[in-house]
mmCIF file of N, CA and C in Angstrom:
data_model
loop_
_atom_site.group_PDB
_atom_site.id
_atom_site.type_symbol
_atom_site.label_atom_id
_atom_site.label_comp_id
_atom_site.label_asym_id
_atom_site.label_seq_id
_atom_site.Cartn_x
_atom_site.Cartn_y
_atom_site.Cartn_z
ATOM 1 N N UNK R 7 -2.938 -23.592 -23.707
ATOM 2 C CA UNK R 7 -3.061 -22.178 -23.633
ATOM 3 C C UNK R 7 -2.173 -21.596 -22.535
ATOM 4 N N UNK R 8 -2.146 -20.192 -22.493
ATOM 5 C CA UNK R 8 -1.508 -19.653 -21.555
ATOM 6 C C UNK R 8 -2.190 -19.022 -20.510
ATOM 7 N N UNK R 9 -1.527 -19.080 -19.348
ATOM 8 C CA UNK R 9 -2.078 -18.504 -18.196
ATOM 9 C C UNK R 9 -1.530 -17.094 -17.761
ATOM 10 N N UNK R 10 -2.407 -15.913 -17.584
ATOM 11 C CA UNK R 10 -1.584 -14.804 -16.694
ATOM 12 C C UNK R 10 -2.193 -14.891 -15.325
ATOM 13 N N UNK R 11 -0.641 -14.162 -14.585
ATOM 14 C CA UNK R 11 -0.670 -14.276 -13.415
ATOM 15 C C UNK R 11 -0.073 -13.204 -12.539
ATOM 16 N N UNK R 12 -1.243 -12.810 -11.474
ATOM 17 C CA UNK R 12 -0.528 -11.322 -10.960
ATOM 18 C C UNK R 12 -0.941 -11.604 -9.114
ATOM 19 N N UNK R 13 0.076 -10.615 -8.938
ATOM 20 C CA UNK R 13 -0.193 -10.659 -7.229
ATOM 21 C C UNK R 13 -1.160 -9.497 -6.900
ATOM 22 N N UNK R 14 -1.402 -9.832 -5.758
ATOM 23 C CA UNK R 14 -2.591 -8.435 -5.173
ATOM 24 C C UNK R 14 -1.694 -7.527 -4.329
ATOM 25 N N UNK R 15 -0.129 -7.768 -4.255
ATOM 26 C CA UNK R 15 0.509 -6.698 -3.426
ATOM 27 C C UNK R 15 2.066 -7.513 -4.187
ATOM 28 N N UNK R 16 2.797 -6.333 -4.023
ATOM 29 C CA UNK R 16 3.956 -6.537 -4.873
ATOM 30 C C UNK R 16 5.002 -7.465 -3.741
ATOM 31 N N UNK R 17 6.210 -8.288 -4.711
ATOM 32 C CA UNK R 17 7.000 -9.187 -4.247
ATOM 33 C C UNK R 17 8.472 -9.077 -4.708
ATOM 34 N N UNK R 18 8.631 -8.116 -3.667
ATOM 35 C CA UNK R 18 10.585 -7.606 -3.715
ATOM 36 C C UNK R 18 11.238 -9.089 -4.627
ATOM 37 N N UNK R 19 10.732 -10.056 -3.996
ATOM 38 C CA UNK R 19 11.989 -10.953 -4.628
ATOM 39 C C UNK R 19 11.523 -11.507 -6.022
ATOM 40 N N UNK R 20 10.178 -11.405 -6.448
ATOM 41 C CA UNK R 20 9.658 -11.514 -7.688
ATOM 42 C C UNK R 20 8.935 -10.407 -8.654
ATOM 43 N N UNK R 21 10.409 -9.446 -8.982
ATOM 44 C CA UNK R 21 10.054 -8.291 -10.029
ATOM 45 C C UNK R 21 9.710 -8.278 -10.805
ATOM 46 N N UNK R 22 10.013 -9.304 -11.513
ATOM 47 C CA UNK R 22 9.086 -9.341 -12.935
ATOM 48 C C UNK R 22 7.320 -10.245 -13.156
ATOM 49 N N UNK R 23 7.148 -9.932 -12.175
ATOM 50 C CA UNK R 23 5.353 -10.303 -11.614
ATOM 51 C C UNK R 23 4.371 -9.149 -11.733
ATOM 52 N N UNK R 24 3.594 -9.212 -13.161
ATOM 53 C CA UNK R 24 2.275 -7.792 -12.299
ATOM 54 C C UNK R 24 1.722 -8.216 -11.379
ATOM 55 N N UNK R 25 2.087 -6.808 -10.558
ATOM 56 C CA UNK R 25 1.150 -6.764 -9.526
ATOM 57 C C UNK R 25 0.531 -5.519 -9.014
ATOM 58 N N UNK R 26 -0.116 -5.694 -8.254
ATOM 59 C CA UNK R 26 -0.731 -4.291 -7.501
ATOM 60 C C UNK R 26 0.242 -4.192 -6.299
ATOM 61 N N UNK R 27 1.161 -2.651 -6.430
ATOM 62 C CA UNK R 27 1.844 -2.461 -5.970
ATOM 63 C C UNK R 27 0.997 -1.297 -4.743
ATOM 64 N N UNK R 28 1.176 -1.750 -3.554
ATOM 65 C CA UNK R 28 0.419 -1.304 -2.174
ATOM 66 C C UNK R 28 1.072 0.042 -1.415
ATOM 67 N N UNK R 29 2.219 0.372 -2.480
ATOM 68 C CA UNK R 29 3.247 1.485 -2.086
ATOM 69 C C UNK R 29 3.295 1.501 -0.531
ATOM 70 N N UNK R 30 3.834 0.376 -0.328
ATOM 71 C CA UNK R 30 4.367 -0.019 1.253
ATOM 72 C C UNK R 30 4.941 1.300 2.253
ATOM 73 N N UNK R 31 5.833 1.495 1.190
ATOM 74 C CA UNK R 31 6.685 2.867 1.447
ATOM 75 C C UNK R 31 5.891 3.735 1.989
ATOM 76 N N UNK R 32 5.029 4.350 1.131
ATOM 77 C CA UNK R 32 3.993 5.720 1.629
ATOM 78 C C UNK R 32 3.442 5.490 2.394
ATOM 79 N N UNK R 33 2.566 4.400 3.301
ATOM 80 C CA UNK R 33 1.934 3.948 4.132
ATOM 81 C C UNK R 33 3.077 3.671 5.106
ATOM 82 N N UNK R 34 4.225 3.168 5.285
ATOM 83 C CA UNK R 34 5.115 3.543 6.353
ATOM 84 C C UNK R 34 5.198 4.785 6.416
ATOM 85 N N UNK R 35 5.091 5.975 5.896
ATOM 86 C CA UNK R 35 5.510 7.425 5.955
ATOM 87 C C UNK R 35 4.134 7.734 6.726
ATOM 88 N N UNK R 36 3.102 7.793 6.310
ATOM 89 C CA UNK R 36 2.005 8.120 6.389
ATOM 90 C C UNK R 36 1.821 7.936 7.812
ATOM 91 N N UNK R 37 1.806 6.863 8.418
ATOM 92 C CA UNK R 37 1.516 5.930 9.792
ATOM 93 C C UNK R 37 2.413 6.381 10.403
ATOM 94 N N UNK R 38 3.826 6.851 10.096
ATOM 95 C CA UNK R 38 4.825 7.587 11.252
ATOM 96 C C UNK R 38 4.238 8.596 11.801
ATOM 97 N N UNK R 39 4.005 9.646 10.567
ATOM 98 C CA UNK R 39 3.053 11.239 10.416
ATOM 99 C C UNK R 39 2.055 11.122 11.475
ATOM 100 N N UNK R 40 0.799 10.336 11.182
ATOM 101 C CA UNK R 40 -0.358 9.749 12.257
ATOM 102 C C UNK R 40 -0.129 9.967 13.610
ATOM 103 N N UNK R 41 0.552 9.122 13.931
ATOM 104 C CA UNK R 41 1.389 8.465 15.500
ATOM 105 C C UNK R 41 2.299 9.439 15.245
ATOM 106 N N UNK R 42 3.083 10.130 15.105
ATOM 107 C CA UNK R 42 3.571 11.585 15.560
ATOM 108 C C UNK R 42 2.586 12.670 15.937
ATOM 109 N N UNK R 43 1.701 12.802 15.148
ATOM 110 C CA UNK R 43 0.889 13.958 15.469
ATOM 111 C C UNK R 43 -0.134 13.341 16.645
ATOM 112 N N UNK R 44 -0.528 12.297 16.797
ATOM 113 C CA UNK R 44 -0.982 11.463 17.924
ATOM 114 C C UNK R 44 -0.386 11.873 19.409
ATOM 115 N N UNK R 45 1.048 11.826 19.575
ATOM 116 C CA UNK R 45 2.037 12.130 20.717
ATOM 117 C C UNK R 45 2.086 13.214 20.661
ATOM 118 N N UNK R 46 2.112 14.343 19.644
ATOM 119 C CA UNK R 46 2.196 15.717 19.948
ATOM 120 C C UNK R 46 1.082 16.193 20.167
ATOM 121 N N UNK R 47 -0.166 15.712 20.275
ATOM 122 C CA UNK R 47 -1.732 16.410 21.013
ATOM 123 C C UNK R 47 -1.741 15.320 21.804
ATOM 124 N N UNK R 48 -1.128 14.593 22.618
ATOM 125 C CA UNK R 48 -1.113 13.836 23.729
ATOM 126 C C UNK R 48 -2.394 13.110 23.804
ATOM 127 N N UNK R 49 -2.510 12.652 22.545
ATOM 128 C CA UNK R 49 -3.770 11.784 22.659
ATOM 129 C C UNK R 49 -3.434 10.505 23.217
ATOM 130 N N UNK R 50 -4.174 9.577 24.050
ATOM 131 C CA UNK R 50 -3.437 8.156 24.302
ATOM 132 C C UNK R 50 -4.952 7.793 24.510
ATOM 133 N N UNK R 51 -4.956 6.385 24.634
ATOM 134 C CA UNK R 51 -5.957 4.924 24.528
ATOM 135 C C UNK R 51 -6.890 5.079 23.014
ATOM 136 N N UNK R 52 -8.010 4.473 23.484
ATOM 137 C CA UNK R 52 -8.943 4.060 21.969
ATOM 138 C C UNK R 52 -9.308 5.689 21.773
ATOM 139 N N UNK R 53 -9.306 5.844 20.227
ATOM 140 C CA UNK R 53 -9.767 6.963 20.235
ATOM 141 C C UNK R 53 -11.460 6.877 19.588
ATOM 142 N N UNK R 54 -11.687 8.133 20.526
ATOM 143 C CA UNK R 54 -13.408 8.228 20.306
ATOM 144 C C UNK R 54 -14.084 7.783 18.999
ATOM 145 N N UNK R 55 -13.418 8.418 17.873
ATOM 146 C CA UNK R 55 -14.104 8.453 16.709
ATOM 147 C C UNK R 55 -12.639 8.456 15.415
ATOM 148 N N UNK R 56 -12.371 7.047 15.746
ATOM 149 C CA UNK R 56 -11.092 6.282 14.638
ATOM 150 C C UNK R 56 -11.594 6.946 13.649
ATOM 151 N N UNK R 57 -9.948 7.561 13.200
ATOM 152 C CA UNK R 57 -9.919 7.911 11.388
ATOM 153 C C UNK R 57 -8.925 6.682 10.821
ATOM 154 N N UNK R 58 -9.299 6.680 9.412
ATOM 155 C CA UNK R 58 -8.558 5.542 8.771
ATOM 156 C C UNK R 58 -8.061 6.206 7.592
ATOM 157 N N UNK R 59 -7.000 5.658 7.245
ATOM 158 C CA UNK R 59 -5.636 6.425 6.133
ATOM 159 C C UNK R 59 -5.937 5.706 4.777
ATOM 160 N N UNK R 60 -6.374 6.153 3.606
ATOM 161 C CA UNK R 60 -6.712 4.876 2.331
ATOM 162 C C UNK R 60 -5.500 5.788 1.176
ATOM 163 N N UNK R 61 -4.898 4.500 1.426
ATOM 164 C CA UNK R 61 -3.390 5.390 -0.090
ATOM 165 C C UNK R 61 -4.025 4.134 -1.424
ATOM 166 N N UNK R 62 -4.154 4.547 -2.236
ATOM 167 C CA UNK R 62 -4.536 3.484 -3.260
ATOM 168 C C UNK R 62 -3.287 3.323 -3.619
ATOM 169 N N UNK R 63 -3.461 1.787 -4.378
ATOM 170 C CA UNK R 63 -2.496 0.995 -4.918
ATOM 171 C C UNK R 63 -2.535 1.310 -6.422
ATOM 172 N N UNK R 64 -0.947 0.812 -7.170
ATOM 173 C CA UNK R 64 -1.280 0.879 -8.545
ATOM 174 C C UNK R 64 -0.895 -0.438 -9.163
ATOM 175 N N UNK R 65 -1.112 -0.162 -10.517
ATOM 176 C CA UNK R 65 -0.846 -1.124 -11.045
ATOM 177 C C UNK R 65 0.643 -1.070 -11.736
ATOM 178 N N UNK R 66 1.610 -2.793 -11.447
ATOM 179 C CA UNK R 66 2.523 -2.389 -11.799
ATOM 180 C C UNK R 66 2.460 -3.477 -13.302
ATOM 181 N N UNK R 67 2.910 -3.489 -14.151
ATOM 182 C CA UNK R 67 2.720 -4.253 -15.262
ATOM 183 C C UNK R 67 3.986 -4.854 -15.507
ATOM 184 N N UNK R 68 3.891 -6.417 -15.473
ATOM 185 C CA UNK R 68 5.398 -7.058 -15.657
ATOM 186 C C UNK R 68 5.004 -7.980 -16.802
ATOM 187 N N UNK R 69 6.026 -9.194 -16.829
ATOM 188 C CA UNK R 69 5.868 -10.382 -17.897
ATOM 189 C C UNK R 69 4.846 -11.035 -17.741
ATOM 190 N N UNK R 70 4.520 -11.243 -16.654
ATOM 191 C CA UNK R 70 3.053 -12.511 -16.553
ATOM 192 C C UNK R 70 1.825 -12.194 -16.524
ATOM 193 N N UNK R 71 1.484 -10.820 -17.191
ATOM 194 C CA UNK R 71 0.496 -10.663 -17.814
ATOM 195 C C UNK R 71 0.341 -9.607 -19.107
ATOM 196 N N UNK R 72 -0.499 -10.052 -20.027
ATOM 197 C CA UNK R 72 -0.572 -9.127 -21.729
ATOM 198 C C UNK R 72 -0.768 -7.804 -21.164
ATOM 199 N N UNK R 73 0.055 -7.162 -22.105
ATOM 200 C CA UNK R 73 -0.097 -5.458 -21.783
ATOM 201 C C UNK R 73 -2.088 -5.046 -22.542
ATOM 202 N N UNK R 74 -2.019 -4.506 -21.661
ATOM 203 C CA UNK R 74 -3.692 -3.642 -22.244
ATOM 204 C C UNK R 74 -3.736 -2.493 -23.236
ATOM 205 N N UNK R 75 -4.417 -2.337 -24.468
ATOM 206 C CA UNK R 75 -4.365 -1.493 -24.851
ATOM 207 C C UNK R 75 -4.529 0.006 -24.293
#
């Protein structure tokens, strides 16, 4: 039989792999934005009451696994 096979975060050097793509990209953008606006209200050390950034991932669909209806 056959096996499918997918990653849980995508692999520049293996494109033709589904995977769940973690849009690396936007989360570098995002985290600059953060830590900019961080230095411009001169916030510095632990902060009181941490916020956390959630970008969902998608799905990217390649050869090593059956397309879904």
């Amino acid at each position: 039989g056959e096996m499918a096979v997918a990653f849980l975060s995508s692999m520049p050097n293996l494109p033709e792999y589904s995977c769940v793509d973690q849009n690396d990209r936007q989360i570098g953008i995002e985290s600059a934005n953060q830590l900019s606006d961080l230095i411009r209200r001169n916030e510095r050390g632990i902060p009181r009451h941490p916020t956390r950034l959630l970008l969902e991932g998608f799905w990217r669909q390649g050869r090593t696994t059956p397309r879904r209806a």
